[in-house]
C-alpha cells in the first residue's frame, strides 16, 4: 500500500442499485442521511450522478444508468429539454421517487438542497476530509460521535455527532464539551428541526448531525 494513498469512498455507482430505492416509504430523511454519511468520510468522496436528487434505479444495469433527471416533462417551459437523453436502449420505464433537479432547486427541504449543504460543510472544514478519526464512546446505539484531528496541527479539529434514529436524542458530551464547546454547523432533514447545546449535553433531532469545535 502506498503510504501516501488517499481514500476514495463512494456510496453507489453504475453497477449498483441506486440508494433512494433502499428505503421503502422514505420521506427523504434516510436518503439525505445516507448521503451525508458518505460525504463525512475521509478522503475524496464520490457522488454518483443523480444521488443528489434521490434518483431510483434497480434491477438490470440499464436501470441503474438512467439519464440525469433534469426536469419533469413541461416543467420550466422545457428549459432543460436539450440536456435530456433517452437513456440506455434496454432501460425499463419507471417513475422517480423525488422531483427532478428543476423541481428541487428552489425547495429548501429537498434532497438536492441537503446535499449542497453537506458539500458546503465538508469544504468549510477541511479536517473532515483530511483528518484522523477517533470514535468516541458516547453512543447508546442511536447516536455516534467521533473527532477528526490533524496530526500536523494545521487544520482545526472538529467533533461530529450523528443521530441515526427517528427520535430526538440527547448526547452526553462530558469533557468533550470543553474541547468542542460550539456548534459550528448542522445538517437536519427538515428546516423546522433544531440542534442545541445545554451544558455538556447536545440535543440532536431525528437524523440530525452537528459539527462542533471552537
Short mmCIF file of C-alpha atoms in Angstrom, two decimals:
data_model
loop_
_atom_site.label_atom_id
_atom_site.label_comp_id
_atom_site.label_asym_id
_atom_site.label_seq_id
_atom_site.Cartn_x
_atom_site.Cartn_y
_atom_site.Cartn_z
CA UNK A 1 0.00 0.00 0.00
CA UNK A 2 1.29 3.42 -0.93
CA UNK A 3 1.77 5.29 2.39
CA UNK A 4 0.58 8.49 0.68
CA UNK A 5 -2.69 6.95 -0.52
CA UNK A 6 -5.93 8.94 -0.37
CA UNK A 7 -9.12 7.04 0.48
CA UNK A 8 -11.83 7.21 -2.22
CA UNK A 9 -15.17 6.33 -0.60
CA UNK A 10 -18.38 6.05 -2.58
CA UNK A 11 -21.91 5.04 -1.68
CA UNK A 12 -23.24 3.82 -5.03
CA UNK A 13 -22.01 3.52 -8.60
CA UNK A 14 -23.22 2.45 -12.05
CA UNK A 15 -23.15 -1.25 -11.14
CA UNK A 16 -25.31 -0.91 -8.02
CA UNK A 17 -28.95 -0.19 -7.27
CA UNK A 18 -29.41 3.49 -6.52
CA UNK A 19 -29.58 4.38 -2.84
CA UNK A 20 -33.02 6.03 -2.72
CA UNK A 21 -34.56 2.68 -3.59
CA UNK A 22 -33.11 1.08 -0.46
CA UNK A 23 -35.54 2.84 1.87
CA UNK A 24 -39.18 1.90 1.47
CA UNK A 25 -41.69 4.62 2.42
CA UNK A 26 -38.87 7.11 2.96
CA UNK A 27 -39.89 10.77 3.02
CA UNK A 28 -36.33 11.70 2.07
CA UNK A 29 -34.87 11.65 5.59
CA UNK A 30 -32.95 8.39 5.20
CA UNK A 31 -31.84 9.25 1.68
CA UNK A 32 -30.43 12.53 2.98
CA UNK A 33 -28.68 11.00 5.99
CA UNK A 34 -27.07 8.29 3.87
CA UNK A 35 -25.68 10.92 1.53
CA UNK A 36 -24.25 12.87 4.45
CA UNK A 37 -22.57 9.77 5.89
CA UNK A 38 -20.79 9.31 2.57
CA UNK A 39 -19.66 12.94 2.47
CA UNK A 40 -18.48 12.87 6.09
CA UNK A 41 -15.93 10.15 5.35
CA UNK A 42 -12.26 10.97 4.94
CA UNK A 43 -10.59 11.07 1.55
CA UNK A 44 -12.04 12.11 -1.80
CA UNK A 45 -15.76 11.32 -1.66
CA UNK A 46 -17.65 10.48 -4.83
CA UNK A 47 -21.31 11.12 -5.62
CA UNK A 48 -22.78 9.08 -8.47
CA UNK A 49 -24.79 11.50 -10.63
CA UNK A 50 -28.42 11.68 -9.57
CA UNK A 51 -27.83 10.57 -5.98
CA UNK A 52 -28.11 14.24 -5.01
CA UNK A 53 -31.67 14.11 -6.37
CA UNK A 54 -32.60 10.77 -4.82
CA UNK A 55 -32.92 9.11 -8.23
CA UNK A 56 -34.13 5.50 -8.37
CA UNK A 57 -32.77 2.61 -10.42
CA UNK A 58 -32.55 -1.10 -9.72
CA UNK A 59 -32.66 -4.45 -11.49
CA UNK A 60 -30.95 -4.60 -14.86
CA UNK A 61 -27.82 -2.48 -15.33
CA UNK A 62 -29.57 -0.11 -17.73
CA UNK A 63 -31.96 0.93 -14.94
CA UNK A 64 -29.00 1.88 -12.74
CA UNK A 65 -27.74 4.15 -15.51
CA UNK A 66 -30.90 6.12 -16.17
CA UNK A 67 -30.23 9.61 -17.55
CA UNK A 68 -29.83 12.55 -15.23
CA UNK A 69 -33.29 13.68 -14.12
CA UNK A 70 -33.02 17.31 -15.17
CA UNK A 71 -36.70 18.18 -15.39
CA UNK A 72 -40.23 16.81 -15.39
CA UNK A 73 -41.94 16.99 -18.77
CA UNK A 74 -43.06 20.55 -19.45
CA UNK A 75 -41.53 21.99 -16.27
CA UNK A 76 -39.76 25.34 -16.68
CA UNK A 77 -41.09 25.59 -20.23
CA UNK A 78 -38.70 22.89 -21.40
CA UNK A 79 -35.65 24.86 -20.25
CA UNK A 80 -33.59 21.69 -19.75
CA UNK A 81 -35.11 19.68 -22.62
CA UNK A 82 -31.96 19.95 -24.75
CA UNK A 83 -29.97 18.31 -21.97
CA UNK A 84 -32.21 15.26 -21.69
CA UNK A 85 -31.26 11.87 -23.12
CA UNK A 86 -33.36 8.78 -23.68
CA UNK A 87 -31.06 6.62 -21.59
CA UNK A 88 -29.78 3.11 -22.39
CA UNK A 89 -31.76 1.28 -25.05
CA UNK A 90 -32.98 -1.52 -22.78
CA UNK A 91 -33.82 0.63 -19.77
CA UNK A 92 -37.22 -0.14 -18.25
CA UNK A 93 -39.82 2.56 -17.67
CA UNK A 94 -40.18 3.61 -14.03
CA UNK A 95 -41.14 6.71 -12.08
CA UNK A 96 -38.64 8.60 -9.96
CA UNK A 97 -39.21 8.87 -6.22
CA UNK A 98 -38.37 12.56 -5.79
CA UNK A 99 -38.68 15.60 -8.10
CA UNK A 100 -36.20 16.49 -10.83
CA UNK A 101 -33.30 18.93 -10.46
CA UNK A 102 -35.52 21.75 -11.70
CA UNK A 103 -38.21 20.75 -9.23
CA UNK A 104 -35.81 20.60 -6.26
CA UNK A 105 -33.56 23.60 -6.87
CA UNK A 106 -35.70 26.18 -5.05
CA UNK A 107 -37.03 23.81 -2.36
CA UNK A 108 -35.18 24.45 0.94
CA UNK A 109 -36.03 20.94 2.19
CA UNK A 110 -35.23 18.98 -0.96
CA UNK A 111 -32.66 16.21 -1.20
CA UNK A 112 -30.64 18.44 -3.53
CA UNK A 113 -30.54 21.34 -1.06
CA UNK A 114 -29.47 18.95 1.69
CA UNK A 115 -26.63 17.57 -0.45
CA UNK A 116 -25.48 21.07 -1.29
CA UNK A 117 -25.37 21.93 2.41
CA UNK A 118 -23.46 18.73 3.18
CA UNK A 119 -20.88 19.51 0.49
CA UNK A 120 -20.55 23.07 1.78
CA UNK A 121 -19.88 21.79 5.30
CA UNK A 122 -17.29 19.32 4.02
CA UNK A 123 -15.50 22.12 2.17
CA UNK A 124 -15.72 24.53 5.13
CA UNK A 125 -13.94 22.13 7.48
CA UNK A 126 -11.03 20.52 5.59
CA UNK A 127 -10.19 18.29 8.54
CA UNK A 128 -13.36 16.29 7.76
CA UNK A 129 -11.73 15.01 4.57
CA UNK A 130 -8.09 15.04 5.68
CA UNK A 131 -8.14 14.36 9.43
CA UNK A 132 -7.68 11.29 11.60
CA UNK A 133 -10.84 9.69 13.01
CA UNK A 134 -11.22 8.82 16.69
CA UNK A 135 -14.54 7.19 17.61
CA UNK A 136 -15.90 8.41 20.94
CA UNK A 137 -17.63 6.17 23.47
CA UNK A 138 -20.76 8.33 23.60
CA UNK A 139 -23.20 6.15 21.70
CA UNK A 140 -26.32 4.47 23.04
CA UNK A 141 -26.95 2.65 19.78
CA UNK A 142 -28.90 5.50 18.21
CA UNK A 143 -26.15 8.11 18.08
CA UNK A 144 -22.48 8.08 17.25
CA UNK A 145 -19.75 10.64 17.67
CA UNK A 146 -16.17 10.96 16.51
CA UNK A 147 -13.46 13.56 16.26
CA UNK A 148 -11.39 14.48 13.24
CA UNK A 149 -7.97 15.83 14.09
CA UNK A 150 -4.97 16.88 12.06
CA UNK A 151 -1.77 15.23 13.29
CA UNK A 152 0.26 18.10 11.86
CA UNK A 153 -1.88 20.67 13.65
CA UNK A 154 -2.54 22.87 10.63
CA UNK A 155 -6.29 22.11 10.46
CA UNK A 156 -8.76 22.91 13.22
CA UNK A 157 -10.24 19.76 14.80
CA UNK A 158 -13.97 19.03 14.90
CA UNK A 159 -16.33 16.69 16.70
CA UNK A 160 -19.09 15.15 14.59
CA UNK A 161 -22.25 13.82 16.29
CA UNK A 162 -24.89 11.90 14.34
CA UNK A 163 -28.38 10.76 15.31
CA UNK A 164 -29.44 7.80 13.15
CA UNK A 165 -32.85 7.35 14.80
CA UNK A 166 -36.36 8.64 14.20
CA UNK A 167 -36.47 10.31 17.63
CA UNK A 168 -34.64 13.28 19.13
CA UNK A 169 -31.63 12.21 21.19
CA UNK A 170 -29.51 13.70 23.95
CA UNK A 171 -25.78 13.12 23.55
CA UNK A 172 -23.83 13.50 26.77
CA UNK A 173 -20.52 15.00 25.70
CA UNK A 174 -18.85 15.06 29.10
CA UNK A 175 -15.37 16.58 28.96
CA UNK A 176 -15.59 16.88 25.18
CA UNK A 177 -17.97 19.80 25.61
CA UNK A 178 -14.99 21.82 26.90
CA UNK A 179 -12.78 20.85 23.96
CA UNK A 180 -15.58 21.37 21.42
CA UNK A 181 -17.90 23.95 23.01
CA UNK A 182 -19.55 25.49 19.94
CA UNK A 183 -21.96 24.24 17.28
CA UNK A 184 -20.22 25.23 14.05
CA UNK A 185 -22.58 23.64 11.53
CA UNK A 186 -25.66 21.43 11.43
CA UNK A 187 -27.37 19.12 8.96
CA UNK A 188 -31.05 18.48 9.56
CA UNK A 189 -33.55 16.72 7.33
CA UNK A 190 -36.15 19.44 7.93
CA UNK A 191 -35.87 23.21 8.32
CA UNK A 192 -38.12 23.03 11.39
CA UNK A 193 -35.60 20.93 13.32
CA UNK A 194 -33.16 22.49 15.77
CA UNK A 195 -29.83 21.37 17.21
CA UNK A 196 -28.91 22.79 20.61
CA UNK A 197 -26.32 22.57 23.38
CA UNK A 198 -27.12 22.71 27.07
CA UNK A 199 -24.03 22.44 29.21
CA UNK A 200 -22.43 19.14 28.33
CA UNK A 201 -25.50 17.83 26.53
CA UNK A 202 -26.16 18.03 22.80
CA UNK A 203 -29.73 17.68 21.53
CA UNK A 204 -29.97 16.15 18.06
CA UNK A 205 -33.29 15.96 16.16
CA UNK A 206 -34.22 12.82 14.19
CA UNK A 207 -31.46 12.03 11.67
CA UNK A 208 -29.67 15.21 12.75
CA UNK A 209 -25.94 15.92 12.51
CA UNK A 210 -23.85 18.51 14.35
CA UNK A 211 -20.29 19.68 13.78
CA UNK A 212 -18.71 21.01 16.98
CA UNK A 213 -15.49 22.93 17.51
CA UNK A 214 -14.01 26.09 18.99
#
